[in-house]
GROMACS .gro file of C-alpha atoms in nm:
model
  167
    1UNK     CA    1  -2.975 -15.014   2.002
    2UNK     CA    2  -3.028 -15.363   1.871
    3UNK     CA    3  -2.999 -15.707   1.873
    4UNK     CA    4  -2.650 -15.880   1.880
    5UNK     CA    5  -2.524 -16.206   1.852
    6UNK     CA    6  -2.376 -16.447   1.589
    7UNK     CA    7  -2.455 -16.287   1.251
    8UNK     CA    8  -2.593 -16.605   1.087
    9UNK     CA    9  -2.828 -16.697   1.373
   10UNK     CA   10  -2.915 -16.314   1.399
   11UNK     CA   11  -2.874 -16.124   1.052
   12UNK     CA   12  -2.981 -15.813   1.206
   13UNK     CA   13  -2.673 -15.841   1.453
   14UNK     CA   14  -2.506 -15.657   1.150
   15UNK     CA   15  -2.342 -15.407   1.006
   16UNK     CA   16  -2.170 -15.406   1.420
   17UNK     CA   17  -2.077 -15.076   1.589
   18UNK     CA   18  -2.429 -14.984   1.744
   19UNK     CA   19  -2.523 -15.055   2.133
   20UNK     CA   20  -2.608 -15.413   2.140
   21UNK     CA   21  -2.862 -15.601   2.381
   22UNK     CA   22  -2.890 -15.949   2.409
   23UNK     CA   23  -3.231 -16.049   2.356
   24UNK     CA   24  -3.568 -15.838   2.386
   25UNK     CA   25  -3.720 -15.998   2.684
   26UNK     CA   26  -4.018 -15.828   2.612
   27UNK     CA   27  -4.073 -16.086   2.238
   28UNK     CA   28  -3.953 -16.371   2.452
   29UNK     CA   29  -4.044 -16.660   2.395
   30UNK     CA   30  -4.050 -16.554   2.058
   31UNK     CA   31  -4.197 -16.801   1.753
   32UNK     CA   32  -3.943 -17.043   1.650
   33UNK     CA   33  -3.894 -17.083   2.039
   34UNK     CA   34  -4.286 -17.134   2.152
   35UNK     CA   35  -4.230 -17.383   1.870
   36UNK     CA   36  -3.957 -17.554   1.977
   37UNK     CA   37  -4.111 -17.534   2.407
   38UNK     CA   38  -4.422 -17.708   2.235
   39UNK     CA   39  -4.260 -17.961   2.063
   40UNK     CA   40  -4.013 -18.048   2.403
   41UNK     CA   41  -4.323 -18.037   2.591
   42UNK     CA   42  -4.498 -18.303   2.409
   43UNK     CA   43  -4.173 -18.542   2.397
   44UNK     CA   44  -4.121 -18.520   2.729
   45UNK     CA   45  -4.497 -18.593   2.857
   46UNK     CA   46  -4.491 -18.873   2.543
   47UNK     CA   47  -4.179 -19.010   2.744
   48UNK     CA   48  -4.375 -19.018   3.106
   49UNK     CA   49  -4.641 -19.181   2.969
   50UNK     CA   50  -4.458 -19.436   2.840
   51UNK     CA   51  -4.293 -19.465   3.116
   52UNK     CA   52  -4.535 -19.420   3.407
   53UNK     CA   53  -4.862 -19.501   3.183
   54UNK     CA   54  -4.983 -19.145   3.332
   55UNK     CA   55  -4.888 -18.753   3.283
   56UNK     CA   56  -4.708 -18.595   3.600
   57UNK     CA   57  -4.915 -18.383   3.779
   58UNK     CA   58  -4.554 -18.117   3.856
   59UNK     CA   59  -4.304 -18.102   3.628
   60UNK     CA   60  -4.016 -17.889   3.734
   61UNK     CA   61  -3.746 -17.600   3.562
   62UNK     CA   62  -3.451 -17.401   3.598
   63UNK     CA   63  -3.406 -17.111   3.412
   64UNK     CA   64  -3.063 -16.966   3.383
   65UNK     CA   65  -2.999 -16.641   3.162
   66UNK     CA   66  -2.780 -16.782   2.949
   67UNK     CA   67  -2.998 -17.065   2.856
   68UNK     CA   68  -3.264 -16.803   2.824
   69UNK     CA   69  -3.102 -16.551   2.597
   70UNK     CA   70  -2.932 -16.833   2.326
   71UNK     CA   71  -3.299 -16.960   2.289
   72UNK     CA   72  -3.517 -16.668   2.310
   73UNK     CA   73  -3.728 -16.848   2.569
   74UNK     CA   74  -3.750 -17.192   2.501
   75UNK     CA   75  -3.798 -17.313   2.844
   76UNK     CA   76  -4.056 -17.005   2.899
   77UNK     CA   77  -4.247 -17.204   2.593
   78UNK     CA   78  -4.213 -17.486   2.819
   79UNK     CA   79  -4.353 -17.362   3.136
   80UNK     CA   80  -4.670 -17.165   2.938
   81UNK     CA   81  -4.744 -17.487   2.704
   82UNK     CA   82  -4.724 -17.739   3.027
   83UNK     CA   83  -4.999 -17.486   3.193
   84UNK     CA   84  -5.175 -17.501   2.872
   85UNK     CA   85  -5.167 -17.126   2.808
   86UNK     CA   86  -4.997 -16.967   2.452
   87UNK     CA   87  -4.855 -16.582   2.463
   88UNK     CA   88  -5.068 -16.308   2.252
   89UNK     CA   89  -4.836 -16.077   2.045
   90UNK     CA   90  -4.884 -15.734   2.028
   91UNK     CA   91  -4.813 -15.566   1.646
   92UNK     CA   92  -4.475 -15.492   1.699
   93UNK     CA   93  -4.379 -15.878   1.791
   94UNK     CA   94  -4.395 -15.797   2.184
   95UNK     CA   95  -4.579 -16.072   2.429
   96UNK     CA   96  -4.788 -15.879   2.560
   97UNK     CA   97  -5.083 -16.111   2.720
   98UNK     CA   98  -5.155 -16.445   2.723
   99UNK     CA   99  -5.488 -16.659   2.665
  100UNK     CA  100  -5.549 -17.025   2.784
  101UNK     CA  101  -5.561 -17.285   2.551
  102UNK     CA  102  -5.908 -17.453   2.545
  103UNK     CA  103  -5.927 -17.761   2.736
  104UNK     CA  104  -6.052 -17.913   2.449
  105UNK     CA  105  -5.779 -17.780   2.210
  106UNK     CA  106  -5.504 -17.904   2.448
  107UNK     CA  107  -5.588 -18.266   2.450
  108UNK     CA  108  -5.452 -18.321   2.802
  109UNK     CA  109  -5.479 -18.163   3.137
  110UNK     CA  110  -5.265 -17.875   3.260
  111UNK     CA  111  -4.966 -17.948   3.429
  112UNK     CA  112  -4.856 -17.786   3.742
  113UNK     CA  113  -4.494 -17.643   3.715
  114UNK     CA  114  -4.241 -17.541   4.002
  115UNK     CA  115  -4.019 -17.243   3.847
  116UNK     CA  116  -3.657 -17.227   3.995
  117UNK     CA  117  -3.480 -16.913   3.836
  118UNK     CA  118  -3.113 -16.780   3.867
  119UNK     CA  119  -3.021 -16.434   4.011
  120UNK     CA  120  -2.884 -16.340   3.622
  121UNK     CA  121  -3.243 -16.481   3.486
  122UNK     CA  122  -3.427 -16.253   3.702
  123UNK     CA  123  -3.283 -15.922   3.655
  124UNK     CA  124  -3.239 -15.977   3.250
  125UNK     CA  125  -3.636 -16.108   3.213
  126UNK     CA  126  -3.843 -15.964   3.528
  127UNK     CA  127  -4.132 -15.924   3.315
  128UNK     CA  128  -4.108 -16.270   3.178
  129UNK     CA  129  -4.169 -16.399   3.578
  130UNK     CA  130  -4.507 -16.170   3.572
  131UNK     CA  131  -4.593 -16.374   3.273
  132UNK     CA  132  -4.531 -16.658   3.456
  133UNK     CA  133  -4.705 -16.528   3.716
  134UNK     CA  134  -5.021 -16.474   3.505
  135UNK     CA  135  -5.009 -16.828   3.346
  136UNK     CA  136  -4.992 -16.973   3.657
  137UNK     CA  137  -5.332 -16.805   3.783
  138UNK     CA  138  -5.487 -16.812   3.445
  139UNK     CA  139  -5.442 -17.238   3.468
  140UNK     CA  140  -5.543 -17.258   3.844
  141UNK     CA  141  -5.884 -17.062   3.781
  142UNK     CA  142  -5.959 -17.252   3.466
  143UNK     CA  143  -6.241 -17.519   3.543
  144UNK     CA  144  -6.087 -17.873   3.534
  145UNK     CA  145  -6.237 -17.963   3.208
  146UNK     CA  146  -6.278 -18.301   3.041
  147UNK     CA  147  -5.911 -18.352   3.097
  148UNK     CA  148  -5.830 -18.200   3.435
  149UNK     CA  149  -5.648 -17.923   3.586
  150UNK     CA  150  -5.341 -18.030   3.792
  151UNK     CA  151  -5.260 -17.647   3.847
  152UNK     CA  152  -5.583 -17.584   4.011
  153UNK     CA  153  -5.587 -17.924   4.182
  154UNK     CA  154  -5.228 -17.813   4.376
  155UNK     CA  155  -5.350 -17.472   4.416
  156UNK     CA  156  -5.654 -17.554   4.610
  157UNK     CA  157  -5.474 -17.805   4.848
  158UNK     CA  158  -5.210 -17.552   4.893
  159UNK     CA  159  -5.489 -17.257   5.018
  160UNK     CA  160  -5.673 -17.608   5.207
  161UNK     CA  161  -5.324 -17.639   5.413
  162UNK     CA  162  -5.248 -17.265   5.473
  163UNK     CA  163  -5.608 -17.208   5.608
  164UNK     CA  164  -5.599 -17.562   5.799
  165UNK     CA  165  -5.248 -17.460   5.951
  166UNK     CA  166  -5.439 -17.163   6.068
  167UNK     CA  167  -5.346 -16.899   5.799
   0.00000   0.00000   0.00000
């Protein structure tokens, strides 16, 4: 098995004639595209602030498979660089853990995300939503810092309104 694709984007697409996948899931979001979720990350809250003089405490995303596999994971970047958390690689290129970024590192607080996915998204990268998963709870039990912690902020009003609603 290997990679496939356009040959030019993805030289090891060729010589053609072996069982092709569409992306390994498993080295998303891989480096050009944690660049390129950092870089969209930081126009986009450069934008709000101009705009609203403030960063957004939610920002919101869609991920759709397609969109997913012609990027490698671009809008994964997104989601983990919002949260302030950056993927670990294992040796063989894999993303196999993540680690928060240091409050003081990030320059800004972490921002909450809402994660919409399609049905296509979810069966292609299931591990990708654990990730998620695990950025999400890595940024809501990270101390609000110098710059604060809009993750932790909505996750403790959320748990505030369950248990006041009587859950």
């Amino acid at each position: 098995p290997t990679s496939g694709g356009e040959a030019v984007a993805n030289p090891q697409a060729v010589p053609t004639g072996r069982n092709l996948y569409a992306v390994n899931a498993e080295a998303t979001p891989s480096e050009q595209a944690w660049t390129k979720g950092k870089e969209l990350v930081e126009n986009t809250l450069a934008q709000y602030r101009k705009t609203h003089g403030d960063y957004p405490r939610k920002v919101s995303y869609t991920f759709w498979s397609s969109e997913f596999i012609e990027s490698e994971g671009a809008t994964i970047a997104q989601v983990l660089y919002m949260l302030g958390v950056e993927p670990v690689r294992d040796a063989y290129g894999r993303v196999s853990d993540l680690r928060l970024i240091p409050s003081e590192t990030l320059g800004r607080p972490r921002i909450d995300v809402v994660v919409q996915t399609s049905g296509q998204f979810r069966g292609a990268a299931t591990s990708r939503m654990r990730l998620i998963d695990k950025a999400v709870r890595l940024a809501a039990t990270d101390p609000d810092g110098e710059f604060g912690n809009y993750v932790r902020e909505g996750s403790l009003a959320i748990v505030k309104a369950l248990i006041s609603s009587g859950m």
